[in-house]
mmCIF file of C-alpha atoms in Angstrom:
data_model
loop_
_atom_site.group_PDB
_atom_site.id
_atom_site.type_symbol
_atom_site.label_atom_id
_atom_site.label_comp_id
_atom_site.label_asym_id
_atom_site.label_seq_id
_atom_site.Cartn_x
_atom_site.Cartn_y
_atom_site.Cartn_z
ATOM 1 C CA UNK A 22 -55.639 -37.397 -6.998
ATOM 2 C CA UNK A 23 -52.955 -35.320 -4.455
ATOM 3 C CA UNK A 24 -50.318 -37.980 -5.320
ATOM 4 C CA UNK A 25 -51.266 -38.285 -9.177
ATOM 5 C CA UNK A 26 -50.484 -34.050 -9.230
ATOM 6 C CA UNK A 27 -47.221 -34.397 -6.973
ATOM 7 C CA UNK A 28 -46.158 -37.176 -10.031
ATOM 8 C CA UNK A 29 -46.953 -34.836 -12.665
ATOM 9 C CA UNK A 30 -45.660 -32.034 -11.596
ATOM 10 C CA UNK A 31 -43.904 -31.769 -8.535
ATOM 11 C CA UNK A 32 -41.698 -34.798 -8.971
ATOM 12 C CA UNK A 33 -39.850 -33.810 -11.692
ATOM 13 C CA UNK A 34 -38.599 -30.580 -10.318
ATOM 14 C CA UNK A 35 -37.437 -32.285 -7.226
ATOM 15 C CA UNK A 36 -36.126 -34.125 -9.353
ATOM 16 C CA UNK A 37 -34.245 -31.937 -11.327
ATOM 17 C CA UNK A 38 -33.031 -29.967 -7.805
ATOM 18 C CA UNK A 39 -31.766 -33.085 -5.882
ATOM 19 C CA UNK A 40 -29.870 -33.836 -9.035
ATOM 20 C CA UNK A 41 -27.914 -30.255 -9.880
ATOM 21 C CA UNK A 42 -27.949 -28.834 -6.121
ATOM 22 C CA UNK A 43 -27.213 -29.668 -2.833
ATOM 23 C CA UNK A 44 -30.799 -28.607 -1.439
ATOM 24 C CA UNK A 45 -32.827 -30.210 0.693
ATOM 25 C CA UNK A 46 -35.741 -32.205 -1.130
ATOM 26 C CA UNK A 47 -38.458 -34.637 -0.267
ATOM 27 C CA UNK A 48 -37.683 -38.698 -0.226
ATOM 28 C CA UNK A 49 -38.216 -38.961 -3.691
ATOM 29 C CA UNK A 50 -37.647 -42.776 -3.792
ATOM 30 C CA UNK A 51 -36.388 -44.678 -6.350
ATOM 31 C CA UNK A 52 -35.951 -42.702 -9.992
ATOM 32 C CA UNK A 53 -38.018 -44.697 -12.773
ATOM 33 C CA UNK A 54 -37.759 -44.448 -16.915
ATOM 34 C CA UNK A 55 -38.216 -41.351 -18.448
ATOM 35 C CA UNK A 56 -38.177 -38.896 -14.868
ATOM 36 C CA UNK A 57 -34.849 -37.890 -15.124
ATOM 37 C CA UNK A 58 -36.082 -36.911 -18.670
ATOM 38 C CA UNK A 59 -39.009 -35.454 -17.502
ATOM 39 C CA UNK A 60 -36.655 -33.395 -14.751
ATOM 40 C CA UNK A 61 -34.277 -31.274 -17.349
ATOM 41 C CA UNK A 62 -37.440 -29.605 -18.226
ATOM 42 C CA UNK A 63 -36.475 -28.194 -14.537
ATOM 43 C CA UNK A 64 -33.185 -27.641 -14.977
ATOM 44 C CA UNK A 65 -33.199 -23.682 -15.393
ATOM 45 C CA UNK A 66 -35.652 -23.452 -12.153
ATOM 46 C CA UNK A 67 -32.685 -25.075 -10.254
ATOM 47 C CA UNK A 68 -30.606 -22.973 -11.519
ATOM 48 C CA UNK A 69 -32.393 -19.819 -10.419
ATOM 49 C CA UNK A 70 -32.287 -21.312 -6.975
ATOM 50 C CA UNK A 71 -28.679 -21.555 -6.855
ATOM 51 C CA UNK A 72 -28.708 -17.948 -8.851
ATOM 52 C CA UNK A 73 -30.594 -16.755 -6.323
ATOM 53 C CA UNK A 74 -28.057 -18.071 -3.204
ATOM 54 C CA UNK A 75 -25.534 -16.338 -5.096
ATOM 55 C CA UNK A 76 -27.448 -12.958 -5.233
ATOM 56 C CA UNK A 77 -28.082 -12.909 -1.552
ATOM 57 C CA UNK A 78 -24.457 -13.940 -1.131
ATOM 58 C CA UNK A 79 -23.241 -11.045 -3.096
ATOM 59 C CA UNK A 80 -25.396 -8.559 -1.746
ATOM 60 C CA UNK A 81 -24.648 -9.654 2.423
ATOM 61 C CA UNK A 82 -20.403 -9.296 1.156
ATOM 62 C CA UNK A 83 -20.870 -6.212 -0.418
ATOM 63 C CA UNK A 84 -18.995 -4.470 1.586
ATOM 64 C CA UNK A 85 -15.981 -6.146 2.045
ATOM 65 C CA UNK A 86 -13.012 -6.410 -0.479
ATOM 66 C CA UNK A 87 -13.416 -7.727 -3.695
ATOM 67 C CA UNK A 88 -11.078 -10.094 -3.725
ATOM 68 C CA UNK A 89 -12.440 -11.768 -0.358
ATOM 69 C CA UNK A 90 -16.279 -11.310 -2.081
ATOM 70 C CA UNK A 91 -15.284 -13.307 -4.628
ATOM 71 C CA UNK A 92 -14.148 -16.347 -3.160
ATOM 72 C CA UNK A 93 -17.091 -16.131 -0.830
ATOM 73 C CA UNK A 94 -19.443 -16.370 -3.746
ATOM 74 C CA UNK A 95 -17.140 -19.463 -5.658
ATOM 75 C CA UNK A 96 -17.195 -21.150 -2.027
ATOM 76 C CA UNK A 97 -21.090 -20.807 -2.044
ATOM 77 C CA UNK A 98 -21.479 -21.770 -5.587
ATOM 78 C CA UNK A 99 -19.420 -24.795 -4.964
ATOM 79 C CA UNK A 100 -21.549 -25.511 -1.687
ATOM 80 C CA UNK A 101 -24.788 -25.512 -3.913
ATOM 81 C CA UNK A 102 -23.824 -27.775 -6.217
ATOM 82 C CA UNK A 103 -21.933 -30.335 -3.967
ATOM 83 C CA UNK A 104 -19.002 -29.521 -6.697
ATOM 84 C CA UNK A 105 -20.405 -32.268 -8.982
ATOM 85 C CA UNK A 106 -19.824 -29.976 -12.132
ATOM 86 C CA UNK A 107 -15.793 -29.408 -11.125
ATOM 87 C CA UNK A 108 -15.516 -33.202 -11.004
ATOM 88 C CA UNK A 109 -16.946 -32.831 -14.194
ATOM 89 C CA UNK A 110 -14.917 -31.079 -15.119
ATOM 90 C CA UNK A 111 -11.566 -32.401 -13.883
ATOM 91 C CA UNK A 112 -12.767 -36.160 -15.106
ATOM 92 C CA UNK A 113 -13.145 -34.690 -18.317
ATOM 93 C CA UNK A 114 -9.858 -32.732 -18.551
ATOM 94 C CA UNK A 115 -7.847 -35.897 -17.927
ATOM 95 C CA UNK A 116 -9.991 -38.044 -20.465
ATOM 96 C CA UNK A 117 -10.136 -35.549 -23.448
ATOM 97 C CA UNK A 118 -6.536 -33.671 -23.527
ATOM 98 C CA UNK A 119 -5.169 -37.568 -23.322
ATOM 99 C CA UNK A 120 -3.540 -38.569 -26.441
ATOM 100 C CA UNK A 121 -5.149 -42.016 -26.331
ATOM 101 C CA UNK A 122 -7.964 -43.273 -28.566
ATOM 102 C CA UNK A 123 -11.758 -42.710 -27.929
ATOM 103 C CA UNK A 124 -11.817 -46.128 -26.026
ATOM 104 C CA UNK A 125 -9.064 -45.336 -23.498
ATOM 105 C CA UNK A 126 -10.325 -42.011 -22.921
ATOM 106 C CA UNK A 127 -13.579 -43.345 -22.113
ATOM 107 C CA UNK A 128 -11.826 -45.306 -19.342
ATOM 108 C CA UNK A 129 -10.247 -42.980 -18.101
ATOM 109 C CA UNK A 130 -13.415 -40.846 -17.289
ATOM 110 C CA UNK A 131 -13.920 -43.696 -14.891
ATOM 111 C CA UNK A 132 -11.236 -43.133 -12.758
ATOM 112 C CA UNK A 133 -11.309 -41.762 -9.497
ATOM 113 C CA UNK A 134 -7.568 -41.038 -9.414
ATOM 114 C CA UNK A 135 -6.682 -36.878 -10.885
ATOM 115 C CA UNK A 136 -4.090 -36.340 -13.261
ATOM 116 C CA UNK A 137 -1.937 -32.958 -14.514
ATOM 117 C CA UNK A 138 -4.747 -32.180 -16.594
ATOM 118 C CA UNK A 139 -7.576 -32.491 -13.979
ATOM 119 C CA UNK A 140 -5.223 -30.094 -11.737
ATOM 120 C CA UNK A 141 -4.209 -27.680 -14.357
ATOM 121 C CA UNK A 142 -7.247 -26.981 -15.662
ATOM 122 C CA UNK A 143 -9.466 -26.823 -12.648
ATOM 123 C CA UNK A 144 -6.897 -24.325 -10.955
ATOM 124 C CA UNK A 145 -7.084 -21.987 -14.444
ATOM 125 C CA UNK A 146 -10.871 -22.409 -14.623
ATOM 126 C CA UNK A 147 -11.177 -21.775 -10.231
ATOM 127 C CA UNK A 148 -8.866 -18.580 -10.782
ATOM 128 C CA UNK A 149 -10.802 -17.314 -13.585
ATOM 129 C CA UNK A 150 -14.472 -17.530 -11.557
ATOM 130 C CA UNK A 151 -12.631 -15.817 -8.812
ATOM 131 C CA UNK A 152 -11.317 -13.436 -10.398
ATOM 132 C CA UNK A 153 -14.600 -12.860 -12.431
ATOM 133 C CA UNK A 154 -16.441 -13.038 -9.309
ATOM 134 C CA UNK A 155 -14.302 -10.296 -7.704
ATOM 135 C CA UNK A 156 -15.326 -8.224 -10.592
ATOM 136 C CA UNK A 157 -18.140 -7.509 -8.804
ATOM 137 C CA UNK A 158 -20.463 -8.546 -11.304
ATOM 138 C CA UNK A 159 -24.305 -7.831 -11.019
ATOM 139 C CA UNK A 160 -26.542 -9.708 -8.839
ATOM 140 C CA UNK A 161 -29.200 -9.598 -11.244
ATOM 141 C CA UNK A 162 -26.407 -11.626 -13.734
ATOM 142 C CA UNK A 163 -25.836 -13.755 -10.297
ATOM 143 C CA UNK A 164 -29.365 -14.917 -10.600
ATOM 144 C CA UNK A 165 -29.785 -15.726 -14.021
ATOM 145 C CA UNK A 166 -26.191 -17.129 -15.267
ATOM 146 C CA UNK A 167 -27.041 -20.359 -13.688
ATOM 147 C CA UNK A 168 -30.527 -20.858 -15.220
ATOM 148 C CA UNK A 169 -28.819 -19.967 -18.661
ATOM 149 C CA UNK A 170 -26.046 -22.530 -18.528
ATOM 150 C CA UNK A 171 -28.576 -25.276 -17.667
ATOM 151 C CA UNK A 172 -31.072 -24.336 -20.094
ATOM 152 C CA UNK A 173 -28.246 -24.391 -22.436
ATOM 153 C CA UNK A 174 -27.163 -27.725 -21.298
ATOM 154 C CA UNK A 175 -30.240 -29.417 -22.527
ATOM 155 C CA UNK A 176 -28.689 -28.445 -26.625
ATOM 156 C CA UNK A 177 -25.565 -30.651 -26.532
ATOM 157 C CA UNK A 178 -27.833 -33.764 -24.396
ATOM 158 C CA UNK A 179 -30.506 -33.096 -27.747
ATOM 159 C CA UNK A 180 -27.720 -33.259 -29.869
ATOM 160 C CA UNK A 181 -24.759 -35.553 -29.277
ATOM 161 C CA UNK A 182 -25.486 -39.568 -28.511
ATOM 162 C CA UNK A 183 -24.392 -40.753 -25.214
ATOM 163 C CA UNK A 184 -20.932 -42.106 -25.207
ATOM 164 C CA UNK A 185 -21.833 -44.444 -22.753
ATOM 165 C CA UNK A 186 -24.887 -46.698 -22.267
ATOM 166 C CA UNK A 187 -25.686 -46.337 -18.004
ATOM 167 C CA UNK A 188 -24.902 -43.694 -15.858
ATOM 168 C CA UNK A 189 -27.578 -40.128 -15.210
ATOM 169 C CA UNK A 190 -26.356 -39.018 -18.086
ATOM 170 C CA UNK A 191 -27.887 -40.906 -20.234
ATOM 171 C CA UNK A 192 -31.499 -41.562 -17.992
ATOM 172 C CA UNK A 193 -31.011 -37.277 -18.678
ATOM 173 C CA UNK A 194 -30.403 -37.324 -22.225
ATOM 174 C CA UNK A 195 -33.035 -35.494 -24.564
ATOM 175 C CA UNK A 196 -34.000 -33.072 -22.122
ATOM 176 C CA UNK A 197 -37.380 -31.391 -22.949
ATOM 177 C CA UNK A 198 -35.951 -28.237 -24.596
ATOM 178 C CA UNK A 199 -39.356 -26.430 -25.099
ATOM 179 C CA UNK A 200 -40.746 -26.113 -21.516
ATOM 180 C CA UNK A 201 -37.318 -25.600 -20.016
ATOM 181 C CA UNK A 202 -36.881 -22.283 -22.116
ATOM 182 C CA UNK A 203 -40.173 -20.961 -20.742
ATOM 183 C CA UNK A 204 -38.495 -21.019 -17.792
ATOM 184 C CA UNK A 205 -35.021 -19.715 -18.888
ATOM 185 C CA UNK A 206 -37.150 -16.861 -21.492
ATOM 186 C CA UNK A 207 -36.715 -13.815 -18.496
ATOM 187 C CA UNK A 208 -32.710 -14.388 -18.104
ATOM 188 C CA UNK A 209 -32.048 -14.554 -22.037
ATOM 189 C CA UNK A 210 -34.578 -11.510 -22.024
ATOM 190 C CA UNK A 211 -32.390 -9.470 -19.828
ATOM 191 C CA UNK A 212 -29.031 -11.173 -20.451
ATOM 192 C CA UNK A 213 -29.251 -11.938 -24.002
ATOM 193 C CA UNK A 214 -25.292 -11.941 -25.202
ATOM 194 C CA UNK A 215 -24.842 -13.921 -22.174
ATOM 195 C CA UNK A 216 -26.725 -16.241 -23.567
ATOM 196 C CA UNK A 217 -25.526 -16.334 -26.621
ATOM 197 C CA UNK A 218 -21.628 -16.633 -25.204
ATOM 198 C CA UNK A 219 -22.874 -19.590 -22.679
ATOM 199 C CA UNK A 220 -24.627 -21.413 -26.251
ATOM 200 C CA UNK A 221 -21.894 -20.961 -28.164
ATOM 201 C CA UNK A 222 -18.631 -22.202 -25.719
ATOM 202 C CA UNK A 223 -21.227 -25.040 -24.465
ATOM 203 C CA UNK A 224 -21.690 -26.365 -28.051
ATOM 204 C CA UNK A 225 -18.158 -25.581 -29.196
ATOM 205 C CA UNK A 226 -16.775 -27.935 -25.938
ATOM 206 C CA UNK A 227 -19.792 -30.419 -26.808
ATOM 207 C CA UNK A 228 -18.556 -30.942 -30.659
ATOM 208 C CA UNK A 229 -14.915 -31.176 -29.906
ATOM 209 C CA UNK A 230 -15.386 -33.565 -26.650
ATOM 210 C CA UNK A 231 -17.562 -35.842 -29.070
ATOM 211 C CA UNK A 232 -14.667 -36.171 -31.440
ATOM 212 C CA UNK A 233 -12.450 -37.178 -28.795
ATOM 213 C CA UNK A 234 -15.011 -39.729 -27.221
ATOM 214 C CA UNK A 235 -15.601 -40.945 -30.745
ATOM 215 C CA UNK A 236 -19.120 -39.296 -31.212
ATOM 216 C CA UNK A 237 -20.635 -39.081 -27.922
ATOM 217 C CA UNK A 238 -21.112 -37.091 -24.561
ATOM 218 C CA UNK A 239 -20.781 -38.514 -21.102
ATOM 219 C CA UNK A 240 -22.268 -36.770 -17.400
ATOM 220 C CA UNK A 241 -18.793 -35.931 -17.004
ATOM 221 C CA UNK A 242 -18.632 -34.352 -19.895
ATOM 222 C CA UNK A 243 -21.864 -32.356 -18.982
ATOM 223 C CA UNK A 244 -20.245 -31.070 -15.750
ATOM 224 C CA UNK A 245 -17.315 -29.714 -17.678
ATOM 225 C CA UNK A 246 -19.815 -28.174 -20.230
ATOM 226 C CA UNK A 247 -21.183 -26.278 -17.159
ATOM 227 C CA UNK A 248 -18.509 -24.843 -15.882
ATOM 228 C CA UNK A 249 -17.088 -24.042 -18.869
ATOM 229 C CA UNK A 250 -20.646 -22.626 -20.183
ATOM 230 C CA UNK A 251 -20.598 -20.218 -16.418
ATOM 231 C CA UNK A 252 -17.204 -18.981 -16.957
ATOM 232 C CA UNK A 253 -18.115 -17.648 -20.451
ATOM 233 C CA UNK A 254 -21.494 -16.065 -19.402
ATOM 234 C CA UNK A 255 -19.579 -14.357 -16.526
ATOM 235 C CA UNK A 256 -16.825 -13.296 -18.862
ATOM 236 C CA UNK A 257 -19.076 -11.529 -21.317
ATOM 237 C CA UNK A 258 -21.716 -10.287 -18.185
ATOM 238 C CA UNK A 259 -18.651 -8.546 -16.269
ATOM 239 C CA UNK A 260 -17.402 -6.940 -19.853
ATOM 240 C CA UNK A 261 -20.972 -5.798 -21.288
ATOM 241 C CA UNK A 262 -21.481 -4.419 -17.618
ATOM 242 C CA UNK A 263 -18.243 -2.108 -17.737
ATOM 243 C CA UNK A 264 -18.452 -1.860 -21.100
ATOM 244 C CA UNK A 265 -21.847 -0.027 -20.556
ATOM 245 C CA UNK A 266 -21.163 1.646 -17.334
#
C-alpha cells in the first residue's frame, strides 16, 4: 500500500524535480509511459523550489552591491537548473534564426557544436537577467517567477505537436494543465501581469519557433521558451515594482 501511494503521488513530483533542477532526489529508476506526463503536473512545485533558493540567495547578498547581487543570484539560478534551459536556449538560437528549411533546422538542434547565434543571443539574454537581477527585484517575485514560467510552459507542450518523435520532450508533452495551476494559483494571485507577460512572450516564441520547425516544438525549444518566458516576468516584476514604489 506504502509503495502504491509513493507511485501515485510522490513519484511524479520527483519526477518533475530531477527533471527541471539539479536537486537531490530518490533513485527513481527507470521512467515508464505516461510519468513524465504525469510529472508536469509538478512542474510549478519545482519551480517554487528553485524560487525559493533564489529568495534566500537574495536576501543573504543583500547587502552587498547590486551589481555583484545580481550575478550571485544568475550563478545560483544556473546552479539549480544544471543550465539545461540556456542550452535550450542556445540549441534553439542556432536552429531557428538559420535560414535553412524546417528539416535542416531540425538537425541542427542536434548538434553539440555553438554557433554566432547560440553566442549572441545567450550573452544578450545572460546580460539582461543580470542586469534585471541587479535591479534588486523582490524576493517575493524571486519565489514565484519560476513556478509561473513552468506553469506556463505546460500551454505551448498542450498546444504545438512535437517536432520530433523521441527525446523528454515529447514523453512531457500534454502536461496536465489543470492540477499544475492549483499549484501556480498563489503566484498569478500576487503576480498577476507577470503572468500575463511570461504567457504571452512564451506563446509568442512557441508560434513563431513552430513555423520555423515546420509545425512543431522540440525540448530545446522548451528550454529557450523558459528563459525567454523568466526574462519577461522579471522585466515587467522589476517595472510594476518601481513603477509602484
Amino acid at each position: 500500500m506504502g509503495r502504491f501511494w509513493y507511485n501515485l503521488k510522490v513519484r511524479p513530483f520527483w519526477l518533475a524535480v530531477g527533471f527541471l533542477t539539479t536537486f537531490p532526489v530518490p533513485n527513481l529508476g527507470e521512467v515508464k509511459d505516461g510519468e513524465m506526463k504525469a510529472a508536469s503536473a509538478f512542474y510549478p512545485l519545482a519551480g517554487y523550489l528553485i524560487g525559493g533558493v533564489l529568495a534566500l540567495v537574495a536576501w543573504l547578498t543583500a547587502a552587498l552591491p547590486d551589481g555583484l547581487q545580481g550575478a550571485l543570484l544568475l550563478a545560483a539560478w544556473l546552479a539549480c537548473t544544471g543550465m539545461l534551459h540556456l542550452d535550450g536556449l542556445l540549441d534553439s538560437a542556432d536552429a531557428l534564426l538559420s535560414m535553412k528549411p524546417p528539416a535542416e533546422r531540425l538537425r541542427i538542434l542536434g548538434d553539440v557544436h555553438m554557433g554566432s547565434f547560440a553566442f549572441g543571443v545567450g550573452f544578450v539574454v545572460l546580460l539582461l537577467k543580470w542586469q534585471l537581477l541587479a535591479s534588486s527585484p523582490s524576493p517575493w517575485l524571486l519565489l514565484c517567477l519560476p513556478a509561473l514560467v513552468r506553469f506556463a510552459l505546460l500551454l505551448p507542450m498542450n498546444l504545438f505537436p512535437a517536432a520530433r518523435k523521441e527525446g523528454l520532450g515529447v514523453r512531457s508533452r500534454e502536461g496536465r494543465i489543470f492540477p499544475a495551476l492549483l499549484f501556480a494559483l498563489p503566484a498569478i494571485y500576487f503576480f498577476p501581469w507577470v503572468a500575463l507577460a511570461v504567457v504571452a512572450a512564451m506563446l509568442l516564441l512557441a508560434s513563431w519557433a513552430a513555423r520555423r520547425l515546420g509545425g512543431g516544438l522540440s525540448g530545446d525549444v522548451y528550454g529557450a521558451l523558459v528563459e525567454i518566458g523568466e526574462v519577461a516576468g522579471l522585466l515587467v516584476g522589476v517595472w510594476w515594482i518601481k513603477y509602484e514604489m
